[in-house]
CSV table of C-alpha atoms in Angstrom, one decimal:
chain,number,residue,atom,x,y,z
A,237,MET,CA,24.6,15.7,-22.6
A,238,ASP,CA,24.3,17.5,-26.4
A,239,GLY,CA,25.2,20.9,-28.0
A,240,LYS,CA,28.8,22.3,-28.8
A,241,LYS,CA,29.9,22.5,-25.1
A,242,ASN,CA,28.3,19.1,-23.2
A,243,LEU,CA,29.7,17.1,-20.5
A,244,PHE,CA,31.6,14.7,-22.6
A,245,THR,CA,33.4,17.5,-24.6
A,246,GLN,CA,34.3,19.4,-21.7
A,247,ALA,CA,35.8,16.6,-19.8
A,248,GLU,CA,38.0,15.9,-22.8
A,249,ALA,CA,39.1,19.0,-23.0
A,250,ASN,CA,40.6,19.5,-19.5
A,251,GLY,CA,43.7,17.5,-19.7
A,252,SER,CA,44.7,18.0,-16.1
A,253,ALA,CA,41.4,16.2,-14.9
A,254,GLY,CA,41.3,13.5,-17.4
A,255,GLN,CA,44.9,12.4,-16.5
A,256,LYS,CA,44.3,12.5,-12.6
A,257,ALA,CA,41.0,10.2,-13.3
A,258,SER,CA,43.0,8.0,-15.8
A,259,SER,CA,45.2,7.3,-12.9
A,260,GLN,CA,42.2,6.0,-10.6
A,261,GLY,CA,41.2,3.5,-13.4
A,262,TRP,CA,38.9,6.2,-15.5
A,263,ARG,CA,39.5,5.8,-19.0
A,264,GLY,CA,37.5,8.7,-20.4
A,265,TRP,CA,34.2,8.8,-22.1
A,266,GLU,CA,34.1,6.0,-24.4
A,267,GLU,CA,30.8,5.1,-25.8
A,268,GLY,CA,29.7,2.8,-23.2
A,269,ALA,CA,30.0,5.2,-20.7
A,270,MET,CA,28.4,7.9,-22.6
A,271,GLU,CA,25.5,5.6,-22.9
A,272,TYR,CA,25.4,4.8,-19.4
A,273,ALA,CA,25.6,8.7,-18.6
A,274,ARG,CA,22.6,9.2,-21.0
A,275,ALA,CA,20.5,6.4,-19.4
A,276,ILE,CA,20.7,7.8,-15.9
A,277,ALA,CA,19.7,11.4,-17.2
A,278,LYS,CA,16.5,10.0,-18.7
A,279,GLN,CA,15.3,8.3,-15.7
A,280,ASP,CA,12.5,9.5,-13.9
A,281,TRP,CA,14.1,10.5,-10.9
A,282,TYR,CA,11.6,11.3,-8.6
A,283,GLU,CA,9.7,8.2,-9.3
A,284,GLU,CA,12.6,5.8,-9.3
A,285,TYR,CA,14.0,7.1,-5.7
A,286,GLY,CA,10.8,7.4,-4.0
A,287,LEU,CA,10.8,11.3,-4.4
A,288,THR,CA,7.1,12.0,-5.6
A,289,GLY,CA,6.1,13.8,-2.6
A,290,GLN,CA,8.7,16.6,-3.4
A,291,LYS,CA,8.3,16.6,-7.3
A,292,THR,CA,6.8,20.2,-7.3
A,293,MET,CA,7.8,21.5,-4.2
A,294,PHE,CA,9.3,25.1,-4.4
A,295,VAL,CA,11.9,25.0,-1.7
A,296,HIS,CA,13.6,28.1,-0.5
A,297,ASN,CA,15.9,28.0,2.6
A,298,PRO,CA,14.3,25.8,4.7
A,299,LEU,CA,14.8,25.1,8.2
A,300,SER,CA,17.4,22.3,9.1
A,301,GLY,CA,16.6,19.8,11.9
A,302,SER,CA,18.6,21.6,14.4
A,303,GLU,CA,17.0,24.9,13.6
A,304,VAL,CA,13.5,23.8,14.1
A,305,ALA,CA,14.6,22.3,17.4
A,306,SER,CA,16.2,25.4,18.5
A,307,TYR,CA,13.0,27.1,17.7
A,308,MET,CA,10.9,24.3,19.5
A,309,ALA,CA,13.0,24.6,22.7
A,310,MET,CA,11.7,28.4,22.9
A,311,LEU,CA,8.2,27.0,23.7
A,312,PRO,CA,7.7,27.0,27.6
A,313,GLN,CA,7.4,23.5,29.2
A,314,ASP,CA,4.2,23.4,30.1
A,315,THR,CA,3.0,24.2,26.3
A,316,SER,CA,0.2,21.1,25.4
A,317,GLN,CA,1.2,18.4,22.7
A,318,LYS,CA,-1.6,20.0,20.6
A,319,ARG,CA,0.3,23.4,20.3
A,320,ARG,CA,3.7,21.7,19.9
A,321,LYS,CA,2.6,20.1,16.9
A,322,VAL,CA,1.2,23.0,15.5
A,323,ALA,CA,4.2,24.9,16.3
A,324,GLU,CA,6.7,22.0,14.7
A,325,GLN,CA,4.3,21.5,11.8
A,326,ALA,CA,4.4,25.5,10.9
A,327,LEU,CA,8.4,25.6,11.2
A,328,LEU,CA,8.6,22.6,8.8
A,329,SER,CA,6.7,24.6,6.4
A,330,ILE,CA,9.2,27.7,6.4
A,331,GLY,CA,10.9,28.0,2.8
A,332,CYS,CA,8.6,25.0,1.6
A,333,ILE,CA,5.1,26.7,0.0
A,334,PRO,CA,5.4,29.7,-2.2
A,335,TYR,CA,3.0,32.8,-1.7
A,336,TYR,CA,0.2,32.8,-4.0
A,337,TRP,CA,-2.4,35.2,-4.1
A,338,GLY,CA,-6.2,33.2,-3.0
A,339,GLY,CA,-4.1,30.0,-2.8
A,340,LYS,CA,-5.9,27.9,-0.6
A,341,PRO,CA,-4.9,24.1,0.5
A,342,SER,CA,-6.6,21.0,-1.4
A,343,GLY,CA,-5.9,19.1,1.6
A,344,PRO,CA,-3.3,18.3,4.3
A,345,GLY,CA,0.6,17.6,3.6
A,346,PHE,CA,2.6,18.5,1.0
A,347,GLU,CA,1.5,15.9,-1.6
A,348,ASN,CA,-1.7,16.8,-2.1
A,349,ASN,CA,-1.2,20.3,-2.9
A,350,HIS,CA,1.9,20.3,-5.8
A,351,PHE,CA,3.4,23.2,-4.3
A,352,GLY,CA,5.3,25.1,-6.7
A,353,ALA,CA,3.7,23.5,-9.8
A,354,VAL,CA,3.5,26.6,-12.7
A,355,ILE,CA,-0.5,27.9,-12.5
A,356,SER,CA,-2.2,30.5,-14.1
A,357,PRO,CA,-0.5,34.1,-12.9
A,358,ASP,CA,-2.1,35.5,-9.9
A,359,GLU,CA,-2.5,39.5,-9.3
A,360,ASP,CA,1.3,40.2,-9.0
A,361,GLY,CA,2.2,37.6,-11.7
A,362,ARG,CA,3.4,34.8,-9.4
A,363,ILE,CA,3.0,31.4,-11.3
A,364,MET,CA,3.8,28.8,-8.4
A,365,ARG,CA,0.8,27.3,-6.9
A,366,GLY,CA,0.9,28.0,-3.4
A,367,LEU,CA,-0.9,29.6,-0.4
A,368,ASP,CA,-1.8,33.2,1.0
A,369,CYS,CA,-1.5,33.4,4.6
A,370,SER,CA,-4.8,32.5,5.8
A,371,GLY,CA,-4.6,29.5,3.3
A,372,TRP,CA,-1.4,28.8,5.0
A,373,ILE,CA,-2.8,28.7,8.3
A,374,ASN,CA,-5.5,26.3,7.2
A,375,TRP,CA,-2.7,24.3,5.7
A,376,VAL,CA,-1.0,24.0,9.2
A,377,TYR,CA,-4.4,23.1,11.0
A,378,TRP,CA,-5.2,20.7,8.7
A,379,THR,CA,-2.0,18.9,8.3
A,380,THR,CA,-1.8,18.7,12.3
A,381,PHE,CA,-5.2,17.7,12.8
A,382,GLY,CA,-6.6,16.3,9.9
A,383,SER,CA,-9.5,18.5,9.3
A,384,SER,CA,-9.8,21.8,7.8
A,385,LEU,CA,-11.0,25.0,10.1
A,386,PRO,CA,-14.3,26.3,9.4
A,387,ALA,CA,-13.0,29.5,7.3
A,388,GLU,CA,-10.2,30.0,4.9
A,389,SER,CA,-10.4,33.7,4.3
A,390,THR,CA,-8.5,36.2,6.6
A,391,SER,CA,-11.8,37.9,7.5
A,392,GLY,CA,-13.3,34.3,8.2
A,393,LEU,CA,-10.5,33.5,10.7
A,394,MET,CA,-11.4,36.3,12.8
A,395,SER,CA,-14.6,34.5,14.1
A,396,CYS,CA,-13.1,31.1,14.4
A,397,GLY,CA,-11.7,29.9,17.8
A,398,LYS,CA,-12.2,32.0,20.8
A,399,ALA,CA,-10.6,35.6,21.3
A,400,VAL,CA,-7.6,36.0,23.8
A,401,GLU,CA,-5.6,38.9,25.0
A,402,LYS,CA,-2.2,39.7,23.3
A,403,LYS,CA,-0.3,39.0,26.8
A,404,ASP,CA,-2.1,35.4,26.7
A,405,LEU,CA,-0.8,34.4,23.5
A,406,LYS,CA,0.5,31.1,23.2
A,407,ALA,CA,2.3,28.7,20.6
A,408,GLY,CA,-0.5,28.1,17.6
A,409,ASP,CA,-2.4,31.3,18.4
A,410,ILE,CA,-3.2,33.3,15.5
A,411,LEU,CA,-2.6,37.3,15.0
A,412,ILE,CA,-5.1,39.1,12.4
A,413,ARG,CA,-4.7,42.4,11.0
A,414,ALA,CA,-7.8,43.9,9.5
A,415,GLY,CA,-8.2,46.8,7.0
A,416,ASP,CA,-7.4,47.2,3.4
A,417,GLN,CA,-4.0,45.0,3.5
A,418,PRO,CA,-5.3,42.2,5.8
A,419,HIS,CA,-2.8,39.5,7.2
A,420,VAL,CA,-2.5,36.7,9.6
A,421,TYR,CA,0.6,35.5,11.5
A,422,LEU,CA,1.1,32.5,13.8
A,423,PHE,CA,2.4,32.9,17.3
A,424,LEU,CA,5.3,30.7,18.2
A,425,ALA,CA,7.0,32.3,21.3
A,426,TRP,CA,7.7,35.3,23.3
A,427,ALA,CA,11.3,37.1,22.8
A,428,GLN,CA,13.2,38.1,25.9
A,429,ASP,CA,12.6,42.0,25.1
A,430,GLY,CA,8.7,41.2,25.0
A,431,SER,CA,8.3,41.2,21.0
A,432,MET,CA,6.9,38.0,19.3
A,433,TYR,CA,8.5,35.1,17.1
A,434,LEU,CA,5.8,34.6,14.4
A,435,ILE,CA,5.6,32.3,11.4
A,436,HIS,CA,3.4,33.3,8.5
A,437,GLU,CA,3.2,33.5,4.9
A,438,THR,CA,4.2,36.6,3.3
A,439,THR,CA,4.6,38.5,-0.2
A,440,GLY,CA,7.7,40.6,-1.2
A,441,ASN,CA,11.6,39.5,-1.5
A,442,VAL,CA,10.3,36.6,0.3
A,443,ASN,CA,7.6,34.9,-1.3
A,444,ASN,CA,7.3,31.9,1.2
A,445,VAL,CA,6.6,31.1,4.4
A,446,THR,CA,9.1,32.9,7.2
A,447,ILE,CA,9.8,33.5,10.8
A,448,GLY,CA,11.0,36.7,12.1
A,449,VAL,CA,10.6,38.7,15.6
A,450,TYR,CA,7.9,41.3,15.3
A,451,ASP,CA,6.3,43.9,17.8
A,452,LEU,CA,2.7,44.3,16.9
A,453,ASP,CA,-0.5,45.5,18.3
A,454,LEU,CA,-3.3,44.1,16.4
A,455,PRO,CA,-7.1,44.2,16.6
A,456,TYR,CA,-7.6,40.4,16.7
A,457,TYR,CA,-6.0,37.3,18.5
A,458,ARG,CA,-7.4,34.0,18.2
A,459,CYS,CA,-7.0,30.7,19.8
A,460,LEU,CA,-7.7,28.0,17.3
A,461,ILE,CA,-6.9,25.1,19.7
A,462,ASP,CA,-9.4,23.4,22.0
A,463,GLU,CA,-7.6,21.9,24.9
A,464,GLY,CA,-10.4,21.0,27.0
């Protein structure tokens, strides 16, 4: 609105656009129009239009509704409703939660966590409030079922739920890599070639929740869903 090259002076400098606008009833940036534009710019848009829940969300290439539906269509027809809810919640978080080393959820959902808010840097200098891989798993389950898991860390998740064989993995189960670089993935579905569609909170170029196809052999496969 202000400065040498502001909205109003640049519009006046563009003569052709001004002539076209005049033919449609626009009379240029008169004082009343400028005051109106400034008043709109000063509004709290999140509060005014009910966008408070996404005020601090850092979004990076989230899935569209059709993309979520296409991934959900990969699940076998006999997949339980509990597993479907976990899978859908994980898919809806893709691109919406920054990676932050040591980040754990404050509660379920987006609004309780203020993802994307600027906080003190983590070990790699990331300053957006977010979750690490195990924190994200906990958030998915907390958001889906309303209660947190008994463990938040990757090592703690190794003893959560019950062990399953790799061949028996179903939507919502987790895969854990131990060692110096521990990591945890959430299983979505099997690919036709026997590899796996996995969702996880990751670092690197993504620094967010992502989905990919992987061919992994890991020491821990856990089912966290009680379908009894």
